[in-house]
Coordinates of N, CA and C in Angstrom, one line a residue:
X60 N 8.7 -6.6 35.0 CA 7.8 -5.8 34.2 C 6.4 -6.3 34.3
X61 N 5.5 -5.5 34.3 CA 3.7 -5.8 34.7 C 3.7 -6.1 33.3
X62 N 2.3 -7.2 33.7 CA 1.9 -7.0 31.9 C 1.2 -5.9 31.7
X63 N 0.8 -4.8 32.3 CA 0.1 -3.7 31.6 C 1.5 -3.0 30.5
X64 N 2.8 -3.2 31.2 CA 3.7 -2.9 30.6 C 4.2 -3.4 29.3
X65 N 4.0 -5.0 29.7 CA 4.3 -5.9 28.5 C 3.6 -5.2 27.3
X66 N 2.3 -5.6 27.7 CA 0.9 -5.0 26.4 C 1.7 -3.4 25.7
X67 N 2.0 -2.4 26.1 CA 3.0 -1.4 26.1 C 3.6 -1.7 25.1
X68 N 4.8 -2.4 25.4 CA 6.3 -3.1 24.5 C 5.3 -3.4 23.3
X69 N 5.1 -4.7 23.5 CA 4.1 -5.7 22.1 C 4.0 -4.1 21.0
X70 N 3.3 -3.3 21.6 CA 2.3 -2.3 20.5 C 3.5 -1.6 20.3
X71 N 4.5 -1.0 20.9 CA 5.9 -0.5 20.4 C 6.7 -1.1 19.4
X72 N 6.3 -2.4 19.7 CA 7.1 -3.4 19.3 C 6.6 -3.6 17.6
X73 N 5.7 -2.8 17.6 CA 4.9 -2.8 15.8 C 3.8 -4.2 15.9
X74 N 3.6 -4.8 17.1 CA 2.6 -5.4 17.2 C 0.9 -5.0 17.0
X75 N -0.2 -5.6 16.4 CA -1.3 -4.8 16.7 C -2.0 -4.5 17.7
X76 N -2.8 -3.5 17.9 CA -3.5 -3.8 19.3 C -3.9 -4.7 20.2
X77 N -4.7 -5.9 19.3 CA -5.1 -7.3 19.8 C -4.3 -8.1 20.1
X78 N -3.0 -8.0 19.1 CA -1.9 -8.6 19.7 C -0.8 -8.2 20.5
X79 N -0.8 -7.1 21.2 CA -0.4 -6.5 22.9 C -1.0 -6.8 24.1
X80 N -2.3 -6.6 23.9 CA -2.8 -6.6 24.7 C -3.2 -8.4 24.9
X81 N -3.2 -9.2 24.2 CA -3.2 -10.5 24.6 C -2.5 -11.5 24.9
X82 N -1.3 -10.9 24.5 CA 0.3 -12.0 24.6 C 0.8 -11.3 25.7
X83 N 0.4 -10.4 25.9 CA 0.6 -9.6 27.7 C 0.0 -10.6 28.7
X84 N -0.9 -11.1 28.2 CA -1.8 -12.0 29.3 C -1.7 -13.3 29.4
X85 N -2.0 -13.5 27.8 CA -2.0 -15.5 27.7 C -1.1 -16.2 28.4
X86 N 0.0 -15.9 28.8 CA 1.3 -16.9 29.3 C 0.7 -17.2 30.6
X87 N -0.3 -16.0 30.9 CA -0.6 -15.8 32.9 C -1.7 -17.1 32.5
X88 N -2.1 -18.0 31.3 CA -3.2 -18.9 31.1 C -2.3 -20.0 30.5
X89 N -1.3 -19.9 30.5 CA -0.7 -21.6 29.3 C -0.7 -21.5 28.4
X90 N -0.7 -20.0 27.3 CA -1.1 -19.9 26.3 C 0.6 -19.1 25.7
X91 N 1.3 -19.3 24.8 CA 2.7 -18.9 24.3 C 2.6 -17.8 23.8
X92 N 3.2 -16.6 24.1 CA 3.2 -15.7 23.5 C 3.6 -16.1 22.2
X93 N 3.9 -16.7 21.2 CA 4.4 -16.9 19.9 C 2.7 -17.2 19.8
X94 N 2.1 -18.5 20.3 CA 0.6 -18.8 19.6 C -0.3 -17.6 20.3
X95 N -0.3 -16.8 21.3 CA -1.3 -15.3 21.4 C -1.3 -14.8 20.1
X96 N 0.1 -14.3 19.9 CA 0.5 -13.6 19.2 C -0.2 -13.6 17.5
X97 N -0.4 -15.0 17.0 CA -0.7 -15.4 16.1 C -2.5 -15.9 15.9
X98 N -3.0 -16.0 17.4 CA -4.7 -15.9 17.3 C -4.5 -14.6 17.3
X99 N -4.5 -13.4 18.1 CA -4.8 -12.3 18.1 C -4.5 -11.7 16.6
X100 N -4.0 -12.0 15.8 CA -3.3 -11.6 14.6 C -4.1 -10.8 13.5
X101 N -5.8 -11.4 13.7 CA -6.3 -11.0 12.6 C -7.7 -9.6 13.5
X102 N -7.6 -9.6 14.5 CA -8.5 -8.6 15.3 C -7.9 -7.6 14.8
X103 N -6.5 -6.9 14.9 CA -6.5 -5.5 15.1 C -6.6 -4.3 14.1
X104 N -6.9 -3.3 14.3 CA -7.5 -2.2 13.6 C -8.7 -2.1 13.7
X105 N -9.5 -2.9 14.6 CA -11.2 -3.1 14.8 C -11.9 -4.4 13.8
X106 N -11.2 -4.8 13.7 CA -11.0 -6.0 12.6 C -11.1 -5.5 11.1
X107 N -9.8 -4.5 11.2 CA -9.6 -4.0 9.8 C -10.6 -3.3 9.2
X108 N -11.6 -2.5 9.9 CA -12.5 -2.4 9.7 C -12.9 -1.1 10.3
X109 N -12.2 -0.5 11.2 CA -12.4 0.4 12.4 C -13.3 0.2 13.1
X110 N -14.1 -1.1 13.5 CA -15.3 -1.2 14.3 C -14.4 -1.4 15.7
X111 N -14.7 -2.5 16.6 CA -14.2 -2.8 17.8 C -13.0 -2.6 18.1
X112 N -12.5 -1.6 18.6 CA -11.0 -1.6 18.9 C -10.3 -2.9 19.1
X113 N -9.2 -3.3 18.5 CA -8.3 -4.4 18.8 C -8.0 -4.7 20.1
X114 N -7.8 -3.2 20.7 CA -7.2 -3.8 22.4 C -8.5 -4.1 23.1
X115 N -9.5 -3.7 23.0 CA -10.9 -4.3 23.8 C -11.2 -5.8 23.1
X116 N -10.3 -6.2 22.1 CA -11.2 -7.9 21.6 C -9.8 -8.3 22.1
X117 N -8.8 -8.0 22.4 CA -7.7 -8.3 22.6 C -8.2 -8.8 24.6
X118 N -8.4 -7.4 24.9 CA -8.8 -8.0 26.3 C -10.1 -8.8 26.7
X119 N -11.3 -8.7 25.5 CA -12.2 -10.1 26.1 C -11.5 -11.3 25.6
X120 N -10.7 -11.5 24.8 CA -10.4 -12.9 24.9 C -9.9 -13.6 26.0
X121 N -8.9 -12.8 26.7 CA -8.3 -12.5 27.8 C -9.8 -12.9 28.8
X122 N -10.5 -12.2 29.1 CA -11.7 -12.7 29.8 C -12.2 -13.6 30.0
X123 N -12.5 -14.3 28.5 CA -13.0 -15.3 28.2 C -12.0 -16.6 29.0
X124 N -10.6 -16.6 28.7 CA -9.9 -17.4 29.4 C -9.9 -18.0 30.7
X125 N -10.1 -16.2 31.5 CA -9.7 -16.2 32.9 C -11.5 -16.7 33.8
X126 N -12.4 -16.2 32.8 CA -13.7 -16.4 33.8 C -14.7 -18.4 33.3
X127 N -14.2 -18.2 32.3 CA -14.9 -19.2 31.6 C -14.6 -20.8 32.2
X128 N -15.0 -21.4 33.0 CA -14.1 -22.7 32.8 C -13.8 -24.1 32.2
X129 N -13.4 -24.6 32.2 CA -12.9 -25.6 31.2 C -14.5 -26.4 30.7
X130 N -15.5 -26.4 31.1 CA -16.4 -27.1 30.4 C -17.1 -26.0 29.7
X131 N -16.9 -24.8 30.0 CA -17.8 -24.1 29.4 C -18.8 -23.5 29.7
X132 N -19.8 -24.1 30.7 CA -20.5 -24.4 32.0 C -21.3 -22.8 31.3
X133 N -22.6 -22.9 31.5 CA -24.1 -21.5 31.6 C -23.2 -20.4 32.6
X134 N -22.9 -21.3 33.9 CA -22.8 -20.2 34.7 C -21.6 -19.5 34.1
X135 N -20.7 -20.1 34.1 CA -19.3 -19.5 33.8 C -19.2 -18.5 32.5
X136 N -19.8 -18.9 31.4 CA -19.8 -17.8 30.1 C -21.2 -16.8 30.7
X137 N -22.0 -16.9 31.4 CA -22.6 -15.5 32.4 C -21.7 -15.0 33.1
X138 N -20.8 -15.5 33.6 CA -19.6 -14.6 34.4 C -18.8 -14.1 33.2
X139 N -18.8 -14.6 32.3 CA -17.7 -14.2 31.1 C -18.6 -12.6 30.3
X140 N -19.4 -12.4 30.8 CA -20.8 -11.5 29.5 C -20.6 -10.4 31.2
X141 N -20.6 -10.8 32.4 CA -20.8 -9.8 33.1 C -19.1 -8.9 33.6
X142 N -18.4 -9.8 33.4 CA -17.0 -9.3 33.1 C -17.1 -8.3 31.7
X143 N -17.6 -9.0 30.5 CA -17.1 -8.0 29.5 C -18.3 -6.8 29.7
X144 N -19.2 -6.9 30.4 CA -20.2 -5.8 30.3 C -19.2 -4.5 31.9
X145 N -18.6 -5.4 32.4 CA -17.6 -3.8 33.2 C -16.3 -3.6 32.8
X146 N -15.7 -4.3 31.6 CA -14.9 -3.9 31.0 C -15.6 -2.9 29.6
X147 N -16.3 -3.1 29.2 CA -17.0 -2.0 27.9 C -17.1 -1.2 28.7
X148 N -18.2 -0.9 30.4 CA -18.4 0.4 30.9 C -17.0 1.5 31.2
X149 N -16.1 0.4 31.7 CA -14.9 1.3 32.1 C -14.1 2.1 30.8
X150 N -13.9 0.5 30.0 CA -13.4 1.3 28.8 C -13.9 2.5 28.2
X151 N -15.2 2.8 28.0 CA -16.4 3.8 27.3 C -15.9 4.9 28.4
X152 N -16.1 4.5 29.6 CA -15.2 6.0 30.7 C -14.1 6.5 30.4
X153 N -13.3 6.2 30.0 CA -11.7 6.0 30.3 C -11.7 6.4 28.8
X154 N -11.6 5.8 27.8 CA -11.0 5.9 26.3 C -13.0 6.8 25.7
X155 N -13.5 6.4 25.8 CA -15.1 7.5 25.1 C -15.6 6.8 23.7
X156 N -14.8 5.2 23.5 CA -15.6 4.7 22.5 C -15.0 3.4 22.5
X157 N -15.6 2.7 22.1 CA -15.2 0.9 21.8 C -14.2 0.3 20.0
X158 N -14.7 1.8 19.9 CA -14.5 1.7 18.1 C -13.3 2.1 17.7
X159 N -12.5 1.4 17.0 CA -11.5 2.9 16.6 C -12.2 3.7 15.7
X160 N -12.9 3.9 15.0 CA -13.0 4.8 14.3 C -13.6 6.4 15.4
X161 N -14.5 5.8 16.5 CA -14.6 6.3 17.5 C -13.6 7.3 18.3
X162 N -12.5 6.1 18.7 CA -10.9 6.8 18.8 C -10.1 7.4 18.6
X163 N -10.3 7.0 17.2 CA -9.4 8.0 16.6 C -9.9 9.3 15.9
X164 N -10.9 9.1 15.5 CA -11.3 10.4 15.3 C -11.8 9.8 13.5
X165 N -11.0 9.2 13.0 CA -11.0 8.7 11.5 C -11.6 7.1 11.1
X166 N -12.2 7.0 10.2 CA -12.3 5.9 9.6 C -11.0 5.0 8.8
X167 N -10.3 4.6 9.3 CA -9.2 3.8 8.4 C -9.8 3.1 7.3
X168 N -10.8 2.6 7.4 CA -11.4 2.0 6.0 C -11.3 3.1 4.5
X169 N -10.9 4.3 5.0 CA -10.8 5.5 3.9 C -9.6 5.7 3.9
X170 N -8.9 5.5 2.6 CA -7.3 5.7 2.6 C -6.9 7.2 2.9
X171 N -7.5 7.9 2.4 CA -7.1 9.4 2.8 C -7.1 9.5 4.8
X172 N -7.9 9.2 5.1 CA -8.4 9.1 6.7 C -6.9 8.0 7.3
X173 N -7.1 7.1 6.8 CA -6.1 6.0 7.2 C -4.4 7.2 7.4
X174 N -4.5 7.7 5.7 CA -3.2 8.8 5.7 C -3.0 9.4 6.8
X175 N -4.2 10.2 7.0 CA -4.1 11.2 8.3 C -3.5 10.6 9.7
X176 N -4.3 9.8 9.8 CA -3.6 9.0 11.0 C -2.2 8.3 11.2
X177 N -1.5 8.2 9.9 CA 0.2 7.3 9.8 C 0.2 8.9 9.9
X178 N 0.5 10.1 9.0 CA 0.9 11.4 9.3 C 1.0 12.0 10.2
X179 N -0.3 11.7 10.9 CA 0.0 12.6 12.2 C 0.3 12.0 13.6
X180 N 0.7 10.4 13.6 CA 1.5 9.5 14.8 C 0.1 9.1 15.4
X181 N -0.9 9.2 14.9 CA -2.4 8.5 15.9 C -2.3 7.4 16.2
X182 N -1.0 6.1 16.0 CA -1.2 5.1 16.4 C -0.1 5.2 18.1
X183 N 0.7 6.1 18.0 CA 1.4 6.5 19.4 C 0.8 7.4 20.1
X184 N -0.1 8.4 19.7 CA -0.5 9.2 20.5 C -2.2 9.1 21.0
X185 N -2.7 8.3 20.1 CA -4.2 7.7 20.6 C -4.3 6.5 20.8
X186 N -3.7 5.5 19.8 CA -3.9 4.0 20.2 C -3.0 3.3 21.5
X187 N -1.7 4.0 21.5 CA -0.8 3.4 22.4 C -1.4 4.0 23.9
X188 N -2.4 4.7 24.7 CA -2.7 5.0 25.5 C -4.0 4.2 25.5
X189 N -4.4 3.8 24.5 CA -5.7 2.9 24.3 C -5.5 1.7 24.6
X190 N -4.4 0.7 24.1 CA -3.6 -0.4 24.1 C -3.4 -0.9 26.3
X191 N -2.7 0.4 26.8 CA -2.3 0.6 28.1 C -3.7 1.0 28.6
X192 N -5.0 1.2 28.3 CA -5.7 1.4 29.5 C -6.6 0.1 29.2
X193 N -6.6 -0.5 27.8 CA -7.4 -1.6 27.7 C -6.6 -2.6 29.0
X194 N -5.7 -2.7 29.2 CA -4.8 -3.9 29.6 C -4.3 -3.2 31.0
X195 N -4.6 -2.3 31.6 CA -5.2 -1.5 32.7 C -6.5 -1.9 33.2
X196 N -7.5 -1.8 32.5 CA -8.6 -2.4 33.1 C -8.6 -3.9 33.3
X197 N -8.1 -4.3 32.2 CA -8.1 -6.1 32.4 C -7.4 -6.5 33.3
X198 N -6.4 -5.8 34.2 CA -5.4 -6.1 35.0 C -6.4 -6.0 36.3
X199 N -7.3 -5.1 36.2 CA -8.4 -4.4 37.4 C -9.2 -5.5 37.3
X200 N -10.0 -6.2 36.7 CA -10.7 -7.4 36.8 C -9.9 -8.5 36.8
X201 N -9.3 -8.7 36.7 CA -8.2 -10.3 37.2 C -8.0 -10.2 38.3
X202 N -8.1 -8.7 39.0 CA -7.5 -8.6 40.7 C -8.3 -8.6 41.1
X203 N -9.5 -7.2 41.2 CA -10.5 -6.7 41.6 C -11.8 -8.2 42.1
X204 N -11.6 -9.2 41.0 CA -13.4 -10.0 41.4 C -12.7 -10.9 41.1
X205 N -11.2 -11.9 41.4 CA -10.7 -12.9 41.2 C -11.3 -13.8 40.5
X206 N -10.9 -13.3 39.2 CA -11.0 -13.7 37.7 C -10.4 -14.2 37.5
X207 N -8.8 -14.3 37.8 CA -7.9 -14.9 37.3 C -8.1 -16.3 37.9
X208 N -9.0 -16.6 38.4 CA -9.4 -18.2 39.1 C -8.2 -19.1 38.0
X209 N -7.8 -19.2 36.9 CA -7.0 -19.8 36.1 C -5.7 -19.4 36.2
X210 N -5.5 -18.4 36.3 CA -3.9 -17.8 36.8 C -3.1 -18.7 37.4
X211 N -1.7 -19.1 36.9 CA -1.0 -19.7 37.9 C -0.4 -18.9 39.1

């Protein structure tokens, strides 16, 4: 199973977005899916907030891992800002906003809005294609510009 697929399961699995999309990856860094699972814990919904989609902070953290390296280094967190600057362009192509509120069409921070969205399945039929193309793209920069320099 790919992890674009893993990321898939996780969000099936009643996981949040941030937390699919990151426990799909972290193991490919030393990191346990049980402790992914539990940093990513508090991002998703746009951080409860409907700002930043979960699965896009789900996949820069994921970034941050794979480009950054261990000291931290100017150059390396500039490779970490030019990575997330063609993962925001792709995603903005592909999904048409960074936001969920953007995404979904609703503001969750509004209970009635939030309603609309459990009623009408928005988290399988908008977020779960959101989830799979955030961690689609991330899978495209780990390969594409050998990012995964940390990858075992």
């Amino acid at each position: 199973m790919s992890r674009v697929d893993d990321a898939e399961r996780f969000f099936v699995e009643r996981y949040s977005c941030s937390q699919a999309v990151f426990a799909a990856f972290a193991p490919s860094f030393g990191i346990e899916t049980s402790d992914a699972l539990r940093l990513a814990s508090a991002l998703g919904g746009g951080l409860r907030a409907g700002s930043t989609c979960g699965a896009v902070l789900g996949a820069l953290l994921t970034l941050g891992l794979a480009r950054c390296d261990e000291a931290c280094t100017s150059k390396s967190r500039h490779d970490v800002m030019d990575a997330v600057d063609t993962f925001h362009s792709r995603f903005l192509d592909r999904v048409g906003s960074l936001d969920c509120t953007g995404i979904l069409g609703y503001d969750v921070r509004i209970p009635e809005e939030r309603e609309i969205v459990h009623e009408h399945g928005l988290r399988d039929s908008v977020c779960l294609p959101a989830v799979r193309m955030a961690a689609e793209i991330l899978e495209e920069l780990l390969v594409d510009n050998d990012t995964s320099r940390r990858t075992p």
